[in-house]
Tab-separated table of C-alpha atoms in Angstrom:
chain	number	residue	atom	x	y	z
A	14	MET	CA	25.298	-17.390	-90.824
A	15	ILE	CA	21.601	-18.076	-90.663
A	16	LEU	CA	22.025	-19.498	-87.162
A	17	ALA	CA	23.799	-16.350	-86.013
A	18	GLN	CA	20.905	-14.235	-87.232
A	19	CYS	CA	18.387	-16.297	-85.210
A	20	LEU	CA	20.211	-15.989	-81.907
A	21	PRO	CA	19.934	-12.678	-80.011
A	22	PRO	CA	23.158	-10.875	-79.295
A	23	ALA	CA	24.712	-11.646	-75.923
A	24	GLU	CA	23.902	-8.133	-74.638
A	25	GLU	CA	20.190	-8.635	-75.262
A	26	ALA	CA	20.190	-11.939	-73.348
A	27	ILE	CA	21.706	-10.204	-70.352
A	28	SER	CA	19.195	-7.412	-70.719
A	29	VAL	CA	16.276	-9.891	-70.622
A	30	ASP	CA	17.764	-11.540	-67.521
A	31	ALA	CA	18.105	-8.133	-65.898
A	32	TRP	CA	14.452	-7.393	-66.663
A	33	VAL	CA	13.374	-10.706	-65.189
A	34	GLY	CA	15.450	-10.044	-62.058
A	35	ALA	CA	14.123	-6.496	-61.775
A	36	GLY	CA	10.556	-7.780	-62.238
A	37	ALA	CA	11.035	-10.295	-59.421
A	38	THR	CA	12.398	-7.531	-57.187
A	39	VAL	CA	9.466	-5.248	-57.987
A	40	LEU	CA	7.005	-8.087	-57.399
A	41	ALA	CA	8.623	-8.866	-54.033
A	42	ALA	CA	8.411	-5.182	-53.073
A	43	ILE	CA	4.718	-5.051	-54.050
A	44	ILE	CA	3.961	-8.176	-52.034
A	45	ALA	CA	5.814	-6.744	-49.029
A	46	ALA	CA	3.887	-3.463	-49.327
A	47	VAL	CA	0.563	-5.328	-49.520
A	48	VAL	CA	1.474	-7.348	-46.417
A	49	VAL	CA	2.372	-4.149	-44.534
A	50	VAL	CA	-0.865	-2.401	-45.571
A	51	VAL	CA	-3.008	-5.427	-44.682
A	52	GLY	CA	-1.232	-5.714	-41.327
A	53	TYR	CA	-1.823	-2.026	-40.641
A	54	VAL	CA	-5.505	-2.249	-41.535
A	55	VAL	CA	-5.976	-5.316	-39.310
A	56	GLN	CA	-4.126	-3.622	-36.439
A	57	GLN	CA	-6.224	-0.464	-36.746
A	58	GLY	CA	-9.432	-2.521	-36.785
A	59	LYS	CA	-8.333	-4.322	-33.624
A	60	ALA	CA	-7.452	-1.014	-31.953
A	61	ARG	CA	-10.879	0.422	-32.851
A	62	SER	CA	-12.583	-2.672	-31.478
A	63	ASP	CA	-10.548	-2.447	-28.260
A	64	ARG	CA	-11.465	1.237	-27.840
A	65	ARG	CA	-15.131	0.468	-28.404
A	66	ALA	CA	-15.040	-2.393	-25.880
A	67	ARG	CA	-13.426	-0.045	-23.347
A	68	THR	CA	-16.131	2.572	-23.962
A	69	TYR	CA	-18.826	-0.068	-23.524
A	70	ALA	CA	-17.272	-1.267	-20.268
A	71	GLU	CA	-17.073	2.289	-18.903
A	72	ALA	CA	-20.707	2.893	-19.850
A	73	ILE	CA	-21.763	-0.273	-18.018
A	74	ARG	CA	-19.661	0.799	-15.057
A	75	ALA	CA	-21.590	4.077	-14.841
A	76	VAL	CA	-24.857	2.117	-14.672
A	77	HIS	CA	-23.468	-0.139	-11.935
A	78	ASP	CA	-22.348	2.948	-10.006
A	79	TYR	CA	-25.881	4.301	-10.221
A	80	LEU	CA	-27.373	1.005	-9.076
A	81	GLU	CA	-25.013	1.122	-6.068
A	82	ALA	CA	-25.940	4.713	-5.160
A	83	PRO	CA	-28.815	3.725	-2.820
A	84	TYR	CA	-26.256	2.007	-0.579
A	85	LEU	CA	-24.430	5.327	-0.196
A	86	VAL	CA	-27.637	6.945	0.981
A	87	VAL	CA	-28.497	4.131	3.389
A	88	ARG	CA	-25.061	4.328	5.014
A	89	ARG	CA	-24.998	8.107	5.499
A	90	ASP	CA	-24.304	9.504	8.944
A	91	GLY	CA	-26.768	12.379	8.816
A	92	SER	CA	-24.233	15.175	8.613
A	93	ALA	CA	-24.561	17.986	6.097
A	94	ALA	CA	-21.146	17.083	4.705
A	95	ALA	CA	-22.262	13.495	4.053
A	96	ARG	CA	-25.470	14.684	2.405
A	97	ILE	CA	-23.541	17.050	0.144
A	98	ALA	CA	-20.924	14.412	-0.722
A	99	ILE	CA	-23.555	11.801	-1.548
A	100	SER	CA	-25.602	14.237	-3.623
A	101	SER	CA	-22.484	15.328	-5.488
A	102	SER	CA	-21.471	11.727	-6.136
A	103	ILE	CA	-24.912	10.838	-7.478
A	104	SER	CA	-24.895	13.951	-9.653
A	105	ASP	CA	-21.521	12.915	-11.109
A	106	ILE	CA	-22.887	9.453	-11.850
A	107	GLN	CA	-25.944	10.958	-13.558
A	108	SER	CA	-23.642	13.114	-15.667
A	109	ARG	CA	-21.636	10.056	-16.744
A	110	LEU	CA	-24.853	8.228	-17.645
A	111	ARG	CA	-25.905	11.132	-19.881
A	112	PHE	CA	-22.415	11.302	-21.378
A	113	TYR	CA	-22.411	7.612	-22.312
A	114	GLU	CA	-25.965	7.754	-23.650
A	115	SER	CA	-24.885	10.600	-25.929
A	116	LEU	CA	-21.601	8.977	-26.915
A	117	LEU	CA	-23.213	5.656	-27.756
A	118	SER	CA	-25.994	7.354	-29.716
A	119	ILE	CA	-23.285	8.968	-31.861
A	120	GLN	CA	-20.702	6.184	-32.170
A	121	ALA	CA	-22.369	2.834	-31.528
A	122	PRO	CA	-24.771	0.939	-33.755
A	123	GLN	CA	-28.403	1.897	-33.125
A	124	HIS	CA	-29.274	-1.426	-31.466
A	125	VAL	CA	-26.503	-0.886	-28.876
A	126	ALA	CA	-27.477	2.740	-28.215
A	127	ASP	CA	-31.148	1.791	-27.822
A	128	ALA	CA	-30.354	-1.118	-25.495
A	129	PHE	CA	-28.148	1.120	-23.359
A	130	SER	CA	-30.827	3.822	-23.150
A	131	ASP	CA	-33.330	1.185	-22.017
A	132	LEU	CA	-30.870	0.028	-19.355
A	133	VAL	CA	-30.390	3.582	-18.075
A	134	LYS	CA	-34.170	4.098	-17.882
A	135	CYS	CA	-34.589	0.893	-15.880
A	136	ALA	CA	-31.708	1.783	-13.569
A	137	ARG	CA	-33.101	5.270	-12.962
A	138	THR	CA	-36.528	3.840	-12.140
A	139	GLU	CA	-35.313	1.120	-9.801
A	140	ALA	CA	-32.300	2.793	-8.159
A	141	GLY	CA	-34.165	6.089	-7.999
A	142	GLY	CA	-36.963	4.420	-6.053
A	143	HIS	CA	-34.473	2.766	-3.712
A	144	MET	CA	-32.724	6.103	-3.150
A	145	THR	CA	-36.007	7.836	-2.315
A	146	GLU	CA	-36.722	5.155	0.282
A	147	ALA	CA	-33.178	5.387	1.648
A	148	TRP	CA	-33.357	9.172	2.035
A	149	GLN	CA	-36.554	8.722	4.051
A	150	ARG	CA	-34.827	6.432	6.561
A	151	ARG	CA	-33.110	7.795	9.606
A	152	PRO	CA	-29.359	8.340	9.201
A	153	LEU	CA	-26.998	5.921	10.904
A	154	ARG	CA	-25.793	6.815	14.372
A	155	ARG	CA	-23.271	4.007	14.744
A	156	ASP	CA	-21.333	1.873	12.308
A	157	ARG	CA	-22.826	-1.280	13.762
A	158	HIS	CA	-26.253	-0.126	12.554
A	159	ALA	CA	-25.114	-0.197	8.930
A	160	PRO	CA	-27.080	-2.803	6.999
A	161	ARG	CA	-24.971	-5.742	5.911
A	162	GLY	CA	-25.918	-8.344	3.388
A	163	GLN	CA	-29.008	-6.419	2.322
A	164	ARG	CA	-29.509	-6.641	-1.428
A	165	LEU	CA	-31.652	-4.136	-3.229
A	166	GLU	CA	-33.420	-5.872	-6.092
A	167	HIS	CA	-33.474	-4.439	-9.592
A	168	PRO	CA	-34.926	-7.111	-11.896
A	169	LEU	CA	-35.737	-4.688	-14.741
A	170	SER	CA	-32.164	-3.412	-14.748
A	171	ASP	CA	-30.806	-6.961	-14.603
A	172	ALA	CA	-32.854	-7.962	-17.653
A	173	ALA	CA	-31.884	-4.788	-19.507
A	174	MET	CA	-28.216	-5.411	-18.595
A	175	THR	CA	-28.380	-8.874	-20.149
A	176	ASN	CA	-29.858	-7.348	-23.300
A	177	VAL	CA	-27.315	-4.531	-23.599
A	178	LEU	CA	-24.379	-6.889	-23.022
A	179	ALA	CA	-25.681	-9.177	-25.781
A	180	SER	CA	-26.001	-6.185	-28.120
A	181	MET	CA	-22.471	-5.050	-27.304
A	182	ARG	CA	-21.039	-8.536	-27.826
A	183	THR	CA	-22.780	-8.746	-31.196
A	184	ASP	CA	-21.280	-5.406	-32.211
A	185	LEU	CA	-17.779	-6.390	-31.135
A	186	GLY	CA	-18.061	-9.678	-33.003
């Protein structure tokens, strides 16, 4: 009789097993939820990094477009239509430069925004000077007179480009 009092009834033993099984199920569900949340957070971080890298690349592209603008001027044919098209193209590039300066000043770390602003200043100084010289040249009369292999130097922009790319790489990790 004493032994019977010490042992739990059979229903209670099943109840404890059910609780253990339910606890394992709940624990498995919690672990699965944590894995899903961690995966989502990692994926969102990667997506943000990819978007930022794309923005940085587009900003750099705008600077390269501006540095190439003097070649457009050099190769003009002298027509009013060419002058208007070139001026419009350069204006669009300037607008993109201002857009990316503003965007990076809002969204990027300060060191990236500052480095990009320095790059834009250098590009405007060097490419602007080259464009002024190009506009002062006579327009091309024949395609064969188009300069080939001529490289316009922009050492300040090149140095600033190296700096801004390093800043962007640091930010992207």
